[in-house]
GROMACS .gro file of C-alpha atoms in nm:
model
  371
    1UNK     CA    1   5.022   7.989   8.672
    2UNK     CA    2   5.349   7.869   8.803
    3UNK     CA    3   5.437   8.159   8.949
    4UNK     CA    4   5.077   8.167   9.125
    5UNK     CA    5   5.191   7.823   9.292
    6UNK     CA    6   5.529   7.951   9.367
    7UNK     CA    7   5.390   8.199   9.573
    8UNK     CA    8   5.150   7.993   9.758
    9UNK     CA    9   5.395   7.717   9.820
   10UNK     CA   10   5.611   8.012   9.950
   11UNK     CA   11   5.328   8.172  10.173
   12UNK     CA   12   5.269   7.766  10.288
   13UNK     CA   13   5.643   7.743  10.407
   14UNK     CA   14   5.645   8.071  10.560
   15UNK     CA   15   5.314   7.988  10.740
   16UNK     CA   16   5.462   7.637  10.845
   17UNK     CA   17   5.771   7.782  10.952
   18UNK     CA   18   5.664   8.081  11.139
   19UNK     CA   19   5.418   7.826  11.369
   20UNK     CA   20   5.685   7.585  11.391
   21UNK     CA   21   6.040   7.683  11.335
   22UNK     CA   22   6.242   7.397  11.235
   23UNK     CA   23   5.929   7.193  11.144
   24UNK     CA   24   6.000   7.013  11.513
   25UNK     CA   25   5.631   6.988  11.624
   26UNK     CA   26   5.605   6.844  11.273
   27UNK     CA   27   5.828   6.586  11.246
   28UNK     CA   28   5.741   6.470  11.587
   29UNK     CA   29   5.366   6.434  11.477
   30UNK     CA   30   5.501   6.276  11.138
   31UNK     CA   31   5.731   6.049  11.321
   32UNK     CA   32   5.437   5.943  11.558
   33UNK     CA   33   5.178   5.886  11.245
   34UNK     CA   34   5.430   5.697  11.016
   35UNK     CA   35   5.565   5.444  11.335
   36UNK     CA   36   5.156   5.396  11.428
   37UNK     CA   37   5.087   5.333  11.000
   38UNK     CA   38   5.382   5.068  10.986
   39UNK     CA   39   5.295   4.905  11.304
   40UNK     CA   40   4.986   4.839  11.173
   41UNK     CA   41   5.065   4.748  10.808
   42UNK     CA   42   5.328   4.521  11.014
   43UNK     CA   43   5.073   4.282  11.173
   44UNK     CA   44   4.810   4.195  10.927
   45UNK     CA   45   4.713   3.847  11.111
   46UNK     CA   46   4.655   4.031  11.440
   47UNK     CA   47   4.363   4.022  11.630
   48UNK     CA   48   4.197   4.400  11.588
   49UNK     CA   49   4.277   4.487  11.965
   50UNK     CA   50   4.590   4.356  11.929
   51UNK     CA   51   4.675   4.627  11.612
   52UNK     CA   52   4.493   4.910  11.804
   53UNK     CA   53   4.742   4.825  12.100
   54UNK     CA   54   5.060   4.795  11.882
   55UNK     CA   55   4.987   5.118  11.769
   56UNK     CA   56   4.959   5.325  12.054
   57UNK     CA   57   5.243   5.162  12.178
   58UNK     CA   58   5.433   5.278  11.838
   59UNK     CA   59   5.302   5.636  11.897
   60UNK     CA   60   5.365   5.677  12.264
   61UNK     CA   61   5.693   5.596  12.319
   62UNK     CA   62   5.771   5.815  12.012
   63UNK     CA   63   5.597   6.092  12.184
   64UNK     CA   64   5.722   6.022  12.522
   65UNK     CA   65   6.103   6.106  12.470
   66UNK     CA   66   6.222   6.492  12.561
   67UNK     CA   67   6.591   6.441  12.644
   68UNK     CA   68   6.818   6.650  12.407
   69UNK     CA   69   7.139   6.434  12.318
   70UNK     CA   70   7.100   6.143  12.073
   71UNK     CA   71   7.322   5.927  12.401
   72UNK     CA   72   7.034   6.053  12.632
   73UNK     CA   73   6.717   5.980  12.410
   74UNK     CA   74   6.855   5.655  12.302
   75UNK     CA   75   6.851   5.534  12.643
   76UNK     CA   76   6.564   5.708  12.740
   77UNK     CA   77   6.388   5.533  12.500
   78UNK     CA   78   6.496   5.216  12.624
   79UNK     CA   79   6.419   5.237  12.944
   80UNK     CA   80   6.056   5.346  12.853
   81UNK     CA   81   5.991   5.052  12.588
   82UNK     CA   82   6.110   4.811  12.913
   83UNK     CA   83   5.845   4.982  13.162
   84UNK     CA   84   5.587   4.996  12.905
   85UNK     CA   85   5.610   4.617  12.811
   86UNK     CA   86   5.687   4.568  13.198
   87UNK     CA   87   5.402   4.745  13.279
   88UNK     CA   88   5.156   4.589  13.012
   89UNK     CA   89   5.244   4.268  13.099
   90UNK     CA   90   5.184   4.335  13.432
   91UNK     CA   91   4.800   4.538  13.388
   92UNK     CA   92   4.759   4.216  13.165
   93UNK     CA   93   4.802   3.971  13.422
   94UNK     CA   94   4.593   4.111  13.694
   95UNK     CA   95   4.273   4.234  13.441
   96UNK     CA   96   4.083   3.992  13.555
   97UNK     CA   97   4.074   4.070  13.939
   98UNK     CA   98   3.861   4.422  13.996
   99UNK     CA   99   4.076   4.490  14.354
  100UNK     CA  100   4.380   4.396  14.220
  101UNK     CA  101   4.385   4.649  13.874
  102UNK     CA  102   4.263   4.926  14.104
  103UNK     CA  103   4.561   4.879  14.352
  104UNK     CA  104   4.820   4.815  14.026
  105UNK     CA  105   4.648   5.166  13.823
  106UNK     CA  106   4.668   5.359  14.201
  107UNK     CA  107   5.006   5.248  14.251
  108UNK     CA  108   5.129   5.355  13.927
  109UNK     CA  109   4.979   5.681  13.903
  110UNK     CA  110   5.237   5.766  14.214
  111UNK     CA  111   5.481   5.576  14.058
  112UNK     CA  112   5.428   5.839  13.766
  113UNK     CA  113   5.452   6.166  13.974
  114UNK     CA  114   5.768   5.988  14.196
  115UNK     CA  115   5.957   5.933  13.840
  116UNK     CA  116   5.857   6.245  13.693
  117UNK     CA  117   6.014   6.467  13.937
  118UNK     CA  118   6.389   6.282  13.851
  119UNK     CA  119   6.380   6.608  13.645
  120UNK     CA  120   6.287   6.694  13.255
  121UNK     CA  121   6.397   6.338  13.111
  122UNK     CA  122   6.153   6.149  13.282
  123UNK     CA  123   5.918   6.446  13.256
  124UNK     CA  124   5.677   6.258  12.954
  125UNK     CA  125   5.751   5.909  12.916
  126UNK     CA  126   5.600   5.758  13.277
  127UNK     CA  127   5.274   6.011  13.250
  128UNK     CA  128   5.252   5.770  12.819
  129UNK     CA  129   5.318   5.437  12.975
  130UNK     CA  130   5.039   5.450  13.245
  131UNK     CA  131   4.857   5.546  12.935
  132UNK     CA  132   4.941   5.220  12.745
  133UNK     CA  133   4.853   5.017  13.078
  134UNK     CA  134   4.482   5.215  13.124
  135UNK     CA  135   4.376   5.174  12.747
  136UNK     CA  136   4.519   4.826  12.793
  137UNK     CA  137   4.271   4.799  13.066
  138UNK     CA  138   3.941   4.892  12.852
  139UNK     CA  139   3.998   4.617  12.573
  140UNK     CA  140   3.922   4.290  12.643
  141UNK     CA  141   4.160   4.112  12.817
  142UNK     CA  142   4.400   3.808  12.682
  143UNK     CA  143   4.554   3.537  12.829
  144UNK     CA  144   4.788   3.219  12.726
  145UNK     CA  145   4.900   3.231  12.336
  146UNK     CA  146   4.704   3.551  12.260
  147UNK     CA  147   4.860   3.750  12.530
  148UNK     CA  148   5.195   3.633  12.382
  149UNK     CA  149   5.045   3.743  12.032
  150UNK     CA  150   4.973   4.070  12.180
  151UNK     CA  151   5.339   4.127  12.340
  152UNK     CA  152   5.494   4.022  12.033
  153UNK     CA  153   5.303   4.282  11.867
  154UNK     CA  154   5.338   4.579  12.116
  155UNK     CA  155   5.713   4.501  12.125
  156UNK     CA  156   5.750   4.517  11.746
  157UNK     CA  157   5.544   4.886  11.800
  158UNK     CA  158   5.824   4.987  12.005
  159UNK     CA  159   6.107   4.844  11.780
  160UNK     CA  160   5.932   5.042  11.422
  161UNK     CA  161   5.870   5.333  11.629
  162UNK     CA  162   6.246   5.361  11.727
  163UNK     CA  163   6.394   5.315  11.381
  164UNK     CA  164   6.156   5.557  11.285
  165UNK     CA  165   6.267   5.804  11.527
  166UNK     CA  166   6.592   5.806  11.514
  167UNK     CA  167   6.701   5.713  11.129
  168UNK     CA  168   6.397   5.731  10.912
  169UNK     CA  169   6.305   6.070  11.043
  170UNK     CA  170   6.619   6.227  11.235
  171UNK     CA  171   6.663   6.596  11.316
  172UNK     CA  172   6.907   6.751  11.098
  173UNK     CA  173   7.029   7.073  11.336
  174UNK     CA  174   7.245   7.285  11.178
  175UNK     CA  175   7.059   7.366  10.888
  176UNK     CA  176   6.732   7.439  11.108
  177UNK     CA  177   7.008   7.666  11.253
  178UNK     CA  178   7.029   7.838  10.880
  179UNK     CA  179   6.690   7.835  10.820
  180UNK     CA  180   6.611   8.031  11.109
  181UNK     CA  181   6.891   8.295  11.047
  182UNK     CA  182   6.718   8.285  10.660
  183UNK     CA  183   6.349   8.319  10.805
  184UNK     CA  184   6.491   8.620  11.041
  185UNK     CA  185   6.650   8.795  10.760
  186UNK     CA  186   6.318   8.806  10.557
  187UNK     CA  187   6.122   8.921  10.904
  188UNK     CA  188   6.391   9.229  10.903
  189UNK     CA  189   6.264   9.293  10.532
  190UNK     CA  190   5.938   9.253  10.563
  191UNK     CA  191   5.888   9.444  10.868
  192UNK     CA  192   6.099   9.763  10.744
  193UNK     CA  193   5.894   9.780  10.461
  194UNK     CA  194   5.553   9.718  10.691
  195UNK     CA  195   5.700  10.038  10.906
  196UNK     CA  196   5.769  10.230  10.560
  197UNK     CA  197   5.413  10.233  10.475
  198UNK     CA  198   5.289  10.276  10.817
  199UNK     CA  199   5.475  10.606  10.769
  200UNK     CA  200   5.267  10.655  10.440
  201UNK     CA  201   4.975  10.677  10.663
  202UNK     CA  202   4.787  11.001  10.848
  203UNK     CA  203   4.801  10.881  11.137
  204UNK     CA  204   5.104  10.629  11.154
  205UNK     CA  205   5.095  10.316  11.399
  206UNK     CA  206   4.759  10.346  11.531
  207UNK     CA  207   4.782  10.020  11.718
  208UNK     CA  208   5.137   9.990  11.831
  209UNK     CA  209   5.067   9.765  12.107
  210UNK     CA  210   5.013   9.495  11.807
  211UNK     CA  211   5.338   9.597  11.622
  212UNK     CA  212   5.534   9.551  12.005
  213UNK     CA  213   5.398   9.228  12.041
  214UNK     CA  214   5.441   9.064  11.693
  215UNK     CA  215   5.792   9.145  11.673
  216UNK     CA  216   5.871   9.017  12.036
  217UNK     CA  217   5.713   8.727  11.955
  218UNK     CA  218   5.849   8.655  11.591
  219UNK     CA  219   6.213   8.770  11.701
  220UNK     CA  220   6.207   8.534  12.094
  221UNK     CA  221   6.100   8.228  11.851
  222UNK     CA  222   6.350   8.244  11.657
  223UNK     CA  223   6.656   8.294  11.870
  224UNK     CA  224   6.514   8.110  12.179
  225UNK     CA  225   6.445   7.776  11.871
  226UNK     CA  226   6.846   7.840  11.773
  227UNK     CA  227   6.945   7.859  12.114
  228UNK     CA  228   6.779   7.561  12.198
  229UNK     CA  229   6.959   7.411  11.886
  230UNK     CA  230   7.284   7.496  12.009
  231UNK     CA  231   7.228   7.370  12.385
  232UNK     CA  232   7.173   7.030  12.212
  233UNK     CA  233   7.495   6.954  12.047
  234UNK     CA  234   7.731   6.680  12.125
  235UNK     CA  235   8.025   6.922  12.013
  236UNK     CA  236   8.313   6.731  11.846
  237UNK     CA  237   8.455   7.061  11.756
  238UNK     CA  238   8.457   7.341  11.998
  239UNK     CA  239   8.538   7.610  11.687
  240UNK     CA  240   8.234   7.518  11.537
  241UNK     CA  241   8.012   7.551  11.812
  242UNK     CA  242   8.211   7.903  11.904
  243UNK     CA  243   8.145   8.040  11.555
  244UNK     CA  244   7.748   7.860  11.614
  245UNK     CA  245   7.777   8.097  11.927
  246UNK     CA  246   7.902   8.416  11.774
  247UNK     CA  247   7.586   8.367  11.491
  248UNK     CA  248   7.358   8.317  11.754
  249UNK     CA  249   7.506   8.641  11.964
  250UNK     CA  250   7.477   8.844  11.617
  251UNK     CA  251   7.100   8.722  11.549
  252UNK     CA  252   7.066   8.868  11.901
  253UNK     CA  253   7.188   9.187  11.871
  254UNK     CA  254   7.066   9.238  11.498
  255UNK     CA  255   6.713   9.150  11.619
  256UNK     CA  256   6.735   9.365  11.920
  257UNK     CA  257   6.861   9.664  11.707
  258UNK     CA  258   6.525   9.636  11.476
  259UNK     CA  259   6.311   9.624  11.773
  260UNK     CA  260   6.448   9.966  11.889
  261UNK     CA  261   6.412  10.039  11.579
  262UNK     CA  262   6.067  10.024  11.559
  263UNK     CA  263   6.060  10.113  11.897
  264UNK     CA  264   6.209  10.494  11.785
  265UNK     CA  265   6.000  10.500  11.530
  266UNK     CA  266   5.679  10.476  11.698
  267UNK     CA  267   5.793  10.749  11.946
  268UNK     CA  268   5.960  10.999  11.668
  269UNK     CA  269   5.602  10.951  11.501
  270UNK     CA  270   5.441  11.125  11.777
  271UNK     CA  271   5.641  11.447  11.820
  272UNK     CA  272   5.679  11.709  11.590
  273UNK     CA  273   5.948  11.621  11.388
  274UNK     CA  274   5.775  11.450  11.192
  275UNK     CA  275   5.559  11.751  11.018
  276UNK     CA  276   5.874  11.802  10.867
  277UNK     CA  277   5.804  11.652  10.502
  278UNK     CA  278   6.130  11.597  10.395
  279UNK     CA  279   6.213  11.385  10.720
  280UNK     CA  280   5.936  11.165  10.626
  281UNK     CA  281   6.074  11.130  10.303
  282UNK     CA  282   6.406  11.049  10.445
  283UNK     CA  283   6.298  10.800  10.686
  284UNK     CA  284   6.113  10.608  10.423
  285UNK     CA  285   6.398  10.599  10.230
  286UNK     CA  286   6.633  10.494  10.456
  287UNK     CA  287   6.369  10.186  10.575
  288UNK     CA  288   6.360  10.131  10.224
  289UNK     CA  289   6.762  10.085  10.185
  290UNK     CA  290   6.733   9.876  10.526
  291UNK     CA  291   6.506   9.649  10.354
  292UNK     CA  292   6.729   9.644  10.049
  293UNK     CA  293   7.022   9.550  10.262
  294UNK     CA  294   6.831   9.227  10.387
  295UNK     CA  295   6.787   9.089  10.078
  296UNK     CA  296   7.139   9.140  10.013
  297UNK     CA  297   7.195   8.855  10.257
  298UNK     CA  298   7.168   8.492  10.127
  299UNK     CA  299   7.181   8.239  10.387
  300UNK     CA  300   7.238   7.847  10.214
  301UNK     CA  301   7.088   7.600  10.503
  302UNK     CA  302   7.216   7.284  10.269
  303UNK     CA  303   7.582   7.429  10.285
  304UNK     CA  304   7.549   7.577  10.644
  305UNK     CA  305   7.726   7.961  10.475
  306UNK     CA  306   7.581   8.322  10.455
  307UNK     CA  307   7.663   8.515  10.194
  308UNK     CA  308   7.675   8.832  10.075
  309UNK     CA  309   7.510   8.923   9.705
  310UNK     CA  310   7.780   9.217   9.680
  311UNK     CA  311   8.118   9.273   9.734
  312UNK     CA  312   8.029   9.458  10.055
  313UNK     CA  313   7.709   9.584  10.228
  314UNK     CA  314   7.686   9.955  10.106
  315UNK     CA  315   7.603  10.259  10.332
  316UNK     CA  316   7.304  10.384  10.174
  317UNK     CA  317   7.242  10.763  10.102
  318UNK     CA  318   6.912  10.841  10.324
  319UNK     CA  319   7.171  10.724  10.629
  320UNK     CA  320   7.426  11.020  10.537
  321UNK     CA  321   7.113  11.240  10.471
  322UNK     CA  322   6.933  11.128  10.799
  323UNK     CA  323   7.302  11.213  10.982
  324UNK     CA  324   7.331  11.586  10.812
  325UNK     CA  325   6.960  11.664  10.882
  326UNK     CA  326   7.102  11.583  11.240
  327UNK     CA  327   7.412  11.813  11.246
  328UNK     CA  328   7.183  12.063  11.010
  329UNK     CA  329   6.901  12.098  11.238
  330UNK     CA  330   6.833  12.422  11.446
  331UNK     CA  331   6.603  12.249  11.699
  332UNK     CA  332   6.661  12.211  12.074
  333UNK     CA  333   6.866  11.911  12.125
  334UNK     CA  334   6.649  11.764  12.349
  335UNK     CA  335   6.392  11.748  12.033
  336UNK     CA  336   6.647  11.588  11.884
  337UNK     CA  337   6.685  11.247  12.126
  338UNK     CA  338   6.401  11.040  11.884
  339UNK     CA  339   6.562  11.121  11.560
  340UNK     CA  340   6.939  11.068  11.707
  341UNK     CA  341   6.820  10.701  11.871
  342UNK     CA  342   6.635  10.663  11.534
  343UNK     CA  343   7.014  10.718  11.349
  344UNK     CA  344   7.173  10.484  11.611
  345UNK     CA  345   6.929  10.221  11.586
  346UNK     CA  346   6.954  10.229  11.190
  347UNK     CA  347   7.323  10.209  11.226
  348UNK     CA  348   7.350   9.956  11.457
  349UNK     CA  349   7.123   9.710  11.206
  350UNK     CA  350   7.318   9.756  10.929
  351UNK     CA  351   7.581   9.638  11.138
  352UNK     CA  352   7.474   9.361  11.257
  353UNK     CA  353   7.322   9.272  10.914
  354UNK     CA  354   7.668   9.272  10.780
  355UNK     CA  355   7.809   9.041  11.048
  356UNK     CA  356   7.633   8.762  11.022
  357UNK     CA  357   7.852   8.720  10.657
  358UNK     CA  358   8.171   8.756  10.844
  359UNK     CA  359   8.109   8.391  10.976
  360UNK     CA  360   8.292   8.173  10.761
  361UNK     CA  361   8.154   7.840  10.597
  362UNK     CA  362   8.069   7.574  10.869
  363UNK     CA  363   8.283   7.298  10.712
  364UNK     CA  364   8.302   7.053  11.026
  365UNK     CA  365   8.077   6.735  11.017
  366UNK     CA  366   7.712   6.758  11.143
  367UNK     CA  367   7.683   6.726  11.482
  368UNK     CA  368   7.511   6.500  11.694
  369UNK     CA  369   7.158   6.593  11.828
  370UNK     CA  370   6.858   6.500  11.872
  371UNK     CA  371   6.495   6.700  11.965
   0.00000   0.00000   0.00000
């Protein structure tokens, strides 16, 4: 039984992390639920308009922030609480003349498209406060002590949502940085073993177009999410964020290398070679030991190291075997060109495999960021 759970909280992660490395999309939507929830656990004695706008406020400027340093979003977020009481006040006031809320909600929307194009900073938080003043405009309007009430409310949205944002639920980079490396590692496992068996088959990789696009899409997630990581940082130390770079480089070139990988495989499939059953046998093998190799690699997110399970990454048999079947073979050497890019692209995994544990143990504080 537990290890039935243990593999469906396992398949759960993996799930969760494959449609949203790093959780970010997640924590944003948390972040925006749990500042809405306290707002309105916050104002009990509220009117029920009142609570509904207190808690749009809450979740809208939580939503509305997309700088990437924590200086940036700070005051980012400022400025949008200001404009968003600014402009609620101001929709509030004028509510109850027709001509006058149609020239404030016109005016505004241009506003919205002027400040936008100040580039990606501004690019969410206008488009959420002419939100807040249009919803603002289909409750019933308040005036005197109960627009006050409402204000008071609205502002203490904004105040909940920002401690939520930036200390309840912070982004913790560098071991999202790990995790990806960790999640990438078990994608090289996974899919060597998905190409062994494909090789079982009668007809191997019947529909390669989906095996292309899967591993594009897996591998460009998870570097473009670390490199996006990385252009974040409020470096402190420029060693860490060169060793950060040399990872990232290596996650690069190790993905690239599995992709021709595959890539050679699909084509050596479909030539004659492979009638050869001892090839076969070979290649499995040596997809096998690739696999193996993979799982060799432990990656600690907590303690921001990769390790090694061995005291160094061996060079498995089926490579030397795949390499004399090369030199051994009597066919034309233009035959050859599959099998030898095959080799390389084996090779040149294993490699990078093993580099990503030369990087030694990130021991500099955490660094400033924020999604």
């Amino acid at each position: 039984m537990n290890t039935l759970s243990h593999r469906l909280k396992h398949k759960i992660t993996h799930f969760l992390w494959e449609s949203d490395p790093g959780h970010l999309h997640l924590r944003q939507g948390s972040r925006t639920l749990l500042a809405a929830t306290l707002t309105l656990l916050s104002c009990p004695w509220a009117p029920l308009y009142t609570r509904v706008l207190a808690c749009f406020a809450a979740g809208l400027v939580c939503q509305g922030i997309n700088s990437l340093k924590i200086s940036e979003q700070k005051t980012t977020f400022g400025i949008a609480t200001f404009s968003l009481l600014l402009y609620f006040s101001l929709v509030s006031y004028v509510d109850p003349y027709p001509w006058a809320i149609a020239l404030v909600t016109v005016g505004a929307s241009f506003t919205v498209f002027a400040v936008r194009s100040l580039g990606p900073r501004y690019a969410l938080f206008p488009l959420f406060v002419w939100m807040m003043g249009f919803i603002t405009t289909l409750l019933p309007g308040a005036t005197g002590i109960a627009f006050l009430e409402r204000l008071l409310c609205v502002g203490m949205g904004c105040g909940i949502s920002f401690l939520v944002y930036f200390y309840c639920l912070p982004p913790r980079p560098l071991p999202y940085f790990f995790e990806n490396i960790r999640y990438f590692t078990i994608l090289v496992h996974n899919r060597t073993l998905a190409l062994e068996k494909q090789l079982q088959q009668a007809i191997p990789f019947k529909g390669k177009e989906k095996y292309y696009l899967q591993l594009r899409r897996s591998l460009r997630k998870y570097y473009l999410h670390n490199q996006e990581i990385l252009s974040s940082f409020e470096v402190r130390h420029s060693t860490q964020k060169d060793q950060l770079l040399s990872l990232l480089s290596t996650q690069y070139l190790a993905g690239k290398a599995l992709f021709l990988l595959q890539d050679n495989l699909i084509v050596l499939s479909a030539t004659r070679l492979m009638a050869h059953e001892y090839l076969k046998q070979v290649l499995r093998q040596a997809l096998k030991d690739t696999s193996a190799l993979a799982q060799l690699i432990q990656v600690d997110p907590k303690e921001r190291e990769i390790r090694l399970l061995a005291k160094t990454m061996p060079y498995p048999q089926s490579f030397k075997d795949l390499k004399n079947l090369l030199e051994q073979s009597t066919e034309d050497m233009s035959t050859l060109v599959p099998l030898y890019q095959l080799s390389t692209s084996l090779n040149e995994l294993r490699d990078r495999l093993f580099a990503l544990t030369d990087a030694p143990r990130l021991m500099a504080e955490e660094t400033v960021y924020a999604q």
